[in-house]
Short mmCIF file of C-alpha atoms in Angstrom, two decimals:
data_model
loop_
_atom_site.label_atom_id
_atom_site.label_comp_id
_atom_site.label_asym_id
_atom_site.label_seq_id
_atom_site.Cartn_x
_atom_site.Cartn_y
_atom_site.Cartn_z
CA MET F 53 -12.31 21.74 15.14
CA ASN F 54 -11.66 18.06 14.47
CA PRO F 55 -11.56 15.81 17.55
CA GLN F 56 -8.20 14.32 18.48
CA PRO F 57 -8.23 10.51 18.47
CA ASP F 58 -7.74 8.77 21.80
CA VAL F 59 -4.53 6.78 21.33
CA VAL F 60 -2.35 4.45 23.38
CA GLN F 61 1.40 3.94 22.86
CA VAL F 62 1.99 0.26 22.13
CA PRO F 63 5.47 -1.28 21.83
CA HIS F 64 6.08 -2.26 18.23
CA GLU F 65 7.04 -5.81 19.20
CA ARG F 66 3.72 -6.28 21.00
CA LEU F 67 1.71 -4.88 18.11
CA HIS F 68 3.58 -7.11 15.68
CA ARG F 69 2.87 -10.18 17.83
CA LEU F 70 -0.85 -9.38 18.09
CA VAL F 71 -1.10 -9.14 14.30
CA SER F 72 1.04 -12.14 13.44
CA GLU F 73 -0.91 -14.34 15.88
CA GLN F 74 -4.12 -13.53 14.03
CA PHE F 75 -2.62 -14.60 10.72
CA ARG F 76 -1.18 -17.77 12.23
CA ALA F 77 -4.54 -18.59 13.79
CA ARG F 78 -6.06 -18.53 10.31
CA GLY F 79 -3.54 -20.98 8.91
CA VAL F 80 -0.78 -18.74 7.52
CA PRO F 81 2.66 -20.37 8.04
CA ASP F 82 4.80 -18.78 10.76
CA ASP F 83 7.40 -17.05 8.59
CA ARG F 84 4.79 -15.65 6.25
CA ALA F 85 2.57 -14.60 9.16
CA ARG F 86 5.48 -12.60 10.58
CA LEU F 87 6.23 -11.04 7.19
CA ALA F 88 2.56 -10.12 6.74
CA ALA F 89 2.50 -8.58 10.21
CA SER F 90 5.59 -6.53 9.36
CA ALA F 91 3.90 -5.26 6.21
CA LEU F 92 0.76 -4.27 8.10
CA CYS F 93 2.58 -2.66 11.04
CA HIS F 94 4.71 -0.70 8.56
CA GLY F 95 1.75 1.59 8.01
CA ASP F 96 1.54 2.47 11.71
CA LEU F 97 5.31 2.84 12.06
CA CYS F 98 5.50 5.30 9.17
CA GLY F 99 2.33 7.25 9.95
CA PHE F 100 0.04 5.64 7.36
CA ASP F 101 -2.46 4.43 9.93
CA SER F 102 -5.10 4.10 7.20
CA HIS F 103 -3.03 1.16 5.88
CA GLY F 104 -1.93 -0.24 9.23
CA VAL F 105 -3.55 -2.46 11.86
CA PHE F 106 -6.76 -0.45 11.42
CA ASN F 107 -7.32 -2.76 8.43
CA LEU F 108 -6.79 -6.06 10.28
CA PRO F 109 -10.36 -6.44 11.59
CA ARG F 110 -11.91 -4.25 8.88
CA LEU F 111 -10.36 -5.83 5.78
CA TYR F 112 -8.00 -8.77 6.21
CA LEU F 113 -9.74 -11.01 8.73
CA PRO F 114 -13.06 -10.77 6.82
CA LEU F 115 -11.20 -11.88 3.67
CA PHE F 116 -10.15 -15.04 5.48
CA ASP F 117 -13.61 -15.56 6.92
CA ALA F 118 -15.18 -15.26 3.47
CA GLY F 119 -12.69 -17.66 1.88
CA ARG F 120 -11.31 -14.96 -0.41
CA VAL F 121 -7.75 -15.58 0.87
CA ASP F 122 -6.09 -18.99 0.84
CA PRO F 123 -3.88 -19.06 3.97
CA ARG F 124 -1.79 -21.95 2.61
CA ALA F 125 -1.46 -20.68 -0.95
CA GLU F 126 1.80 -21.32 -2.79
CA PRO F 127 2.32 -18.91 -5.70
CA VAL F 128 3.15 -20.65 -8.98
CA THR F 129 5.43 -19.29 -11.72
CA ARG F 130 3.51 -19.56 -15.01
CA THR F 131 6.05 -17.91 -17.33
CA ASP F 132 9.79 -17.54 -16.70
CA LEU F 133 11.91 -15.60 -19.19
CA GLY F 134 14.88 -15.07 -16.90
CA ALA F 135 14.72 -11.34 -16.32
CA CYS F 136 10.92 -11.43 -16.05
CA ALA F 137 8.21 -13.79 -14.94
CA THR F 138 4.46 -14.15 -14.53
CA ILE F 139 3.17 -15.58 -11.25
CA ASP F 140 -0.23 -16.86 -10.15
CA ALA F 141 -0.56 -15.88 -6.49
CA GLY F 142 -3.43 -18.32 -5.94
CA ARG F 143 -5.30 -15.95 -3.59
CA ALA F 144 -2.32 -15.73 -1.24
CA LEU F 145 -2.35 -13.03 1.41
CA GLY F 146 -0.92 -10.05 -0.42
CA LEU F 147 0.87 -8.70 2.65
CA TRP F 148 3.50 -11.42 2.24
CA ALA F 149 3.00 -12.42 -1.41
CA ALA F 150 3.96 -8.98 -2.74
CA SER F 151 7.16 -8.98 -0.70
CA GLU F 152 8.09 -12.45 -1.95
CA ALA F 153 7.45 -11.22 -5.49
CA MET F 154 9.83 -8.32 -4.87
CA ASP F 155 12.45 -10.71 -3.46
CA ASP F 156 12.08 -12.75 -6.67
CA ALA F 157 12.49 -9.59 -8.76
CA ILE F 158 15.62 -8.64 -6.79
CA GLU F 159 17.20 -12.04 -7.49
CA ARG F 160 16.46 -11.63 -11.19
CA ALA F 161 17.90 -8.11 -11.16
CA ARG F 162 21.11 -9.39 -9.56
CA GLN F 163 21.52 -11.71 -12.55
CA HIS F 164 20.21 -9.56 -15.39
CA GLY F 165 20.36 -5.96 -14.13
CA ILE F 166 16.57 -5.83 -14.09
CA GLY F 167 13.88 -8.10 -12.70
CA LEU F 168 10.18 -7.88 -13.48
CA VAL F 169 7.54 -10.02 -11.78
CA SER F 170 3.95 -9.75 -13.00
CA VAL F 171 1.42 -11.21 -10.54
CA HIS F 172 -2.24 -12.16 -10.96
CA GLY F 173 -4.70 -13.87 -8.64
CA ALA F 174 -3.53 -11.71 -5.74
CA THR F 175 -5.14 -9.97 -2.78
CA HIS F 176 -4.75 -6.61 -1.02
CA PHE F 177 -1.12 -5.96 -0.05
CA GLY F 178 -1.26 -2.99 2.33
CA CYS F 179 1.32 -0.26 1.80
CA ALA F 180 2.94 -0.54 -1.62
CA GLY F 181 5.99 1.20 -0.18
CA PHE F 182 6.77 -1.62 2.23
CA HIS F 183 7.34 -4.01 -0.67
CA ALA F 184 9.21 -1.48 -2.84
CA ALA F 185 11.51 -0.61 0.08
CA ARG F 186 12.86 -4.18 0.15
CA ALA F 187 14.77 -3.31 -3.03
CA ALA F 188 16.14 -0.04 -1.63
CA GLU F 189 17.37 -1.87 1.48
CA GLN F 190 19.60 -3.92 -0.82
CA GLY F 191 20.80 -0.97 -2.89
CA LEU F 192 18.37 -1.42 -5.79
CA ILE F 193 15.53 0.63 -7.22
CA GLY F 194 12.12 -0.91 -6.51
CA VAL F 195 8.82 -0.14 -8.23
CA VAL F 196 5.53 -1.64 -7.10
CA ALA F 197 2.04 -0.95 -8.46
CA SER F 198 -1.29 -2.65 -7.88
CA ASN F 199 -4.76 -2.31 -9.24
CA CYS F 200 -7.79 -3.11 -7.08
CA GLY F 201 -8.84 -6.20 -8.98
CA GLY F 202 -12.41 -5.88 -10.15
CA GLN F 203 -13.26 -3.20 -7.59
CA ARG F 204 -14.25 0.21 -8.96
CA ILE F 205 -13.96 3.23 -6.69
CA ALA F 206 -13.18 6.31 -8.78
CA ARG F 207 -14.78 7.82 -11.88
CA PRO F 208 -12.95 9.18 -14.91
CA PRO F 209 -12.92 12.98 -15.01
CA ARG F 210 -16.43 14.02 -16.11
CA GLY F 211 -17.46 10.33 -16.05
CA ALA F 212 -20.71 9.11 -14.52
CA VAL F 213 -19.67 5.61 -13.36
CA ARG F 214 -16.72 4.23 -11.39
CA LEU F 215 -14.05 2.49 -13.47
CA LEU F 216 -10.83 2.29 -11.44
CA GLY F 217 -9.57 1.64 -7.94
CA THR F 218 -7.19 3.88 -6.03
CA ASN F 219 -4.39 2.04 -7.90
CA PRO F 220 -1.37 2.66 -5.65
CA LEU F 221 2.17 3.17 -6.93
CA ALA F 222 5.45 3.11 -5.00
CA VAL F 223 9.06 3.79 -5.99
CA ALA F 224 12.00 3.24 -3.63
CA ALA F 225 15.74 3.79 -3.99
CA PRO F 226 18.83 4.13 -1.81
CA ALA F 227 19.42 7.72 -0.71
CA LEU F 228 20.93 9.11 2.51
CA PRO F 229 21.94 6.59 5.22
CA ASP F 230 18.93 4.99 6.94
CA HIS F 231 16.62 7.29 4.95
CA PRO F 232 15.77 5.70 1.59
CA PHE F 233 13.77 7.55 -1.01
CA LEU F 234 10.25 6.13 -0.80
CA LEU F 235 7.33 7.53 -2.75
CA ASP F 236 4.15 5.66 -1.79
CA MET F 237 0.95 7.09 -3.23
CA SER F 238 -2.52 6.36 -4.48
CA THR F 239 -3.44 7.87 -7.82
CA THR F 240 -6.58 9.30 -6.25
CA VAL F 241 -6.11 12.27 -3.91
CA VAL F 242 -6.19 9.88 -0.95
CA PRO F 243 -6.85 6.17 -0.48
CA THR F 244 -10.21 5.08 0.88
CA GLY F 245 -8.63 4.17 4.22
CA LYS F 246 -7.91 7.81 5.04
CA VAL F 247 -11.55 8.66 4.48
CA ARG F 248 -12.70 5.79 6.69
CA VAL F 249 -10.24 6.64 9.47
CA ALA F 250 -11.64 10.18 9.51
CA ALA F 251 -15.18 8.83 9.56
CA GLY F 252 -14.33 6.60 12.51
CA ASP F 253 -12.85 9.57 14.37
CA GLY F 254 -15.88 11.75 13.61
CA ALA F 255 -13.58 14.22 11.88
CA ALA F 256 -14.23 16.40 8.85
CA ILE F 257 -11.95 15.98 5.82
CA PRO F 258 -10.41 18.58 3.50
CA GLY F 259 -12.63 19.78 0.69
CA GLY F 260 -10.38 18.31 -2.00
CA TRP F 261 -10.79 14.63 -1.08
CA LEU F 262 -14.41 13.89 -2.03
CA ALA F 263 -16.94 15.39 -4.40
CA ASP F 264 -20.65 14.83 -4.99
CA ASP F 265 -22.25 14.09 -8.35
CA THR F 266 -22.20 17.77 -9.29
CA GLY F 267 -18.48 18.09 -8.52
CA ARG F 268 -18.95 20.09 -5.34
CA PRO F 269 -16.53 19.35 -2.45
CA VAL F 270 -17.77 17.11 0.35
CA THR F 271 -16.18 17.30 3.82
CA ASP F 272 -18.26 14.63 5.57
CA PRO F 273 -16.22 11.39 5.25
CA SER F 274 -19.28 9.19 5.89
CA ALA F 275 -20.67 10.35 2.53
CA PHE F 276 -18.20 8.06 0.78
CA ASP F 277 -19.61 4.81 2.17
CA ASP F 278 -23.12 6.27 1.96
CA GLY F 279 -22.61 6.50 -1.80
CA THR F 280 -23.28 10.25 -1.96
CA ALA F 281 -19.66 11.24 -2.67
CA HIS F 282 -16.74 9.81 -4.62
CA LEU F 283 -12.96 10.10 -4.51
CA ARG F 284 -11.22 12.74 -6.58
CA TRP F 285 -8.09 12.17 -8.66
CA LEU F 286 -4.69 13.69 -8.02
CA GLY F 287 -4.71 17.04 -9.75
CA GLY F 288 -8.13 18.16 -8.52
CA ASP F 289 -10.64 19.19 -11.14
CA PRO F 290 -10.52 18.30 -14.86
CA ASP F 291 -9.44 21.87 -15.59
CA THR F 292 -6.59 21.83 -13.06
CA GLY F 293 -4.97 18.46 -13.63
CA ALA F 294 -7.28 15.56 -12.71
CA TYR F 295 -6.33 13.87 -15.97
CA LYS F 296 -2.83 13.41 -14.54
CA GLY F 297 -4.06 11.35 -11.60
CA PHE F 298 -6.55 9.51 -13.80
CA GLY F 299 -3.82 8.85 -16.36
CA LEU F 300 -1.53 7.44 -13.66
CA GLY F 301 -4.41 5.25 -12.50
CA LEU F 302 -4.71 3.86 -16.01
CA VAL F 303 -0.94 3.32 -16.18
CA VAL F 304 -1.17 1.19 -13.04
CA GLU F 305 -4.15 -0.71 -14.50
CA LEU F 306 -2.11 -1.36 -17.67
CA LEU F 307 1.07 -2.52 -15.94
CA ALA F 308 -0.39 -4.33 -12.94
CA ALA F 309 -3.59 -5.87 -14.29
CA LEU F 310 -3.72 -5.92 -18.08
CA LEU F 311 -0.16 -7.21 -18.33
CA SER F 312 -0.62 -9.91 -15.67
CA GLY F 313 -4.09 -11.04 -16.76
CA SER F 314 -5.81 -9.97 -13.54
CA ALA F 315 -9.33 -8.66 -13.11
CA LEU F 316 -9.80 -5.21 -14.63
CA GLY F 317 -11.66 -2.17 -13.41
CA PRO F 318 -12.72 -0.84 -16.84
CA THR F 319 -15.06 -3.48 -18.29
CA ARG F 320 -18.47 -3.56 -19.92
CA GLU F 321 -19.92 -4.55 -16.54
CA ALA F 322 -18.45 -1.37 -15.07
CA LEU F 323 -20.27 0.71 -17.67
CA LEU F 324 -23.52 -0.78 -16.35
CA GLY F 325 -22.69 0.41 -12.85
CA ASP F 326 -21.17 -2.79 -11.39
CA ALA F 327 -18.86 -1.69 -8.54
CA GLY F 328 -17.15 -5.13 -8.43
CA ARG F 329 -14.92 -6.19 -5.56
CA ASP F 330 -11.20 -6.46 -4.89
CA ASP F 331 -10.56 -10.06 -5.98
CA ASP F 332 -7.94 -11.23 -8.52
CA ILE F 333 -5.74 -8.19 -7.94
CA GLY F 334 -2.71 -7.62 -10.18
CA TYR F 335 0.78 -6.49 -9.16
CA PHE F 336 3.60 -4.94 -11.16
CA VAL F 337 6.88 -5.58 -9.31
CA LEU F 338 10.14 -4.25 -10.71
CA ALA F 339 13.70 -4.23 -9.36
CA ILE F 340 16.62 -2.47 -11.05
CA ASP F 341 20.24 -3.01 -10.05
CA GLY F 342 21.66 0.45 -10.67
CA GLU F 343 25.21 -0.63 -9.92
CA ARG F 344 25.06 -3.00 -12.91
CA LEU F 345 24.26 -0.04 -15.18
CA ARG F 346 26.66 2.47 -13.61
CA PRO F 347 29.18 1.42 -10.94
CA ASP F 348 28.82 4.68 -9.00
CA PHE F 349 25.02 4.56 -8.83
CA THR F 350 24.73 4.41 -5.04
CA GLU F 351 27.19 7.26 -4.54
CA ALA F 352 25.41 9.35 -7.18
CA ALA F 353 22.02 8.66 -5.59
CA ARG F 354 23.31 9.78 -2.22
CA ALA F 355 24.60 13.00 -3.76
CA MET F 356 21.34 13.70 -5.59
CA PHE F 357 19.07 13.14 -2.60
CA GLY F 358 21.57 14.96 -0.39
CA ALA F 359 21.19 18.02 -2.62
CA VAL F 360 17.41 17.83 -2.22
CA HIS F 361 17.78 17.51 1.54
CA ASP F 362 20.14 20.50 1.67
CA CYS F 363 17.91 22.80 -0.39
CA PRO F 364 17.70 26.24 1.28
CA PRO F 365 14.36 26.11 3.10
CA THR F 366 11.39 28.36 3.57
CA GLY F 367 10.20 25.57 5.87
CA GLU F 368 11.60 22.05 6.24
CA VAL F 369 12.73 20.38 3.01
CA HIS F 370 12.87 16.60 2.74
CA TYR F 371 12.42 14.06 -0.03
CA PRO F 372 9.64 11.43 0.10
CA GLY F 373 10.51 8.77 2.64
CA TRP F 374 12.60 10.96 4.94
CA TRP F 375 9.92 11.70 7.50
CA GLU F 376 8.58 8.16 7.29
CA ALA F 377 12.04 6.81 8.21
CA GLU F 378 12.33 9.32 11.08
CA ARG F 379 8.87 8.46 12.36
CA ALA F 380 9.51 4.72 12.16
CA MET F 381 12.73 5.02 14.16
CA GLY F 382 10.97 7.06 16.83
CA ARG F 383 8.03 4.69 17.07
CA ARG F 384 10.23 1.62 17.29
CA ARG F 385 11.90 3.33 20.24
CA ASP F 386 8.91 4.97 21.97
CA GLY F 387 5.92 2.88 20.89
CA VAL F 388 3.31 3.04 18.16
CA PRO F 389 0.18 5.19 18.67
CA VAL F 390 -2.90 2.99 18.33
CA ARG F 391 -6.48 4.14 18.81
CA ARG F 392 -7.75 2.90 22.16
CA GLY F 393 -10.85 1.27 20.69
CA LEU F 394 -8.79 -0.55 18.06
CA LEU F 395 -6.35 -1.82 20.67
CA ALA F 396 -9.24 -3.13 22.76
CA HIS F 397 -10.54 -4.98 19.71
CA LEU F 398 -7.10 -6.44 18.97
CA LEU F 399 -6.81 -7.66 22.55
CA GLU F 400 -10.25 -9.30 22.31
CA LEU F 401 -9.17 -11.06 19.12
CA ASP F 402 -5.96 -12.17 20.79
CA GLU F 403 -7.85 -13.51 23.80
CA ALA F 404 -10.11 -15.49 21.49
CA VAL F 405 -7.04 -17.07 19.86
CA VAL F 406 -4.99 -17.68 23.00
CA GLY F 407 -7.91 -18.55 25.28
#
């Protein structure tokens, strides 16, 4: 039996302040520090704790300390074609830079029906769904994808070396009131954060997440960072659909990195076993104004997702994003569960800043 993590309920406002103070202390301007904190806390609100404040001390603060994030970066538009643009993020913190790219895409979509922003020189942006949802909140369709820069995590089916990252993809759209459609997924079975959260909790993982070099399932999450197991693709084994997940991973690499001119996973260096690292990440950010294409788009979307929601159940039936919206509303009201050890670390970091 897996151990249950020891958690503490923390008011969302307090958690948000603790995170935003850390970004401000490292030179991020106030408004962008708050936006970045919202992006990071989104993971905990929606139940994606692997992409929430767990990553503040593990991932984001070390990026600042190593100089791999420029806290004062100002993204620069390199190409502007009206409906689409290419932007150099200049090593900006991805937690706010991806949202600003989506806001840019939304403005372009309002003018042209569609807005595409291709970003290079970026850094890790947390939950892709947070940035895509900004479009749905304004009645648009939002699509966000990101590669992992030059970092290689997953192997091609039947491949011997790692070529791609987890390459997340998110799609958001208006649906039922206060419950947007929001698909937020990695193209591997799970992102690395879920494996590391399980390792930190001393918990076993399902047999379908990791495999060893022979393809056998691995349930010890520590094997991933030990280098004795690797992530599997969506679809499972090569004979049962792994090429679908791998293919989606390549689609993200094409749209987010190759198109923007960012660092790629598949390179000659990768073939020599270079695992790379997650610098010069690429984003694909797309907004579509459905009402410009069909005036009844919002009404039609509500009817479509309503039909999914009303499907006769054998259990509970909901579309992607429903439970995340429910969970976020409950946690804003009742507090966000945070592991006790993580909260203690956050409070120590806060004391160091305030004191």
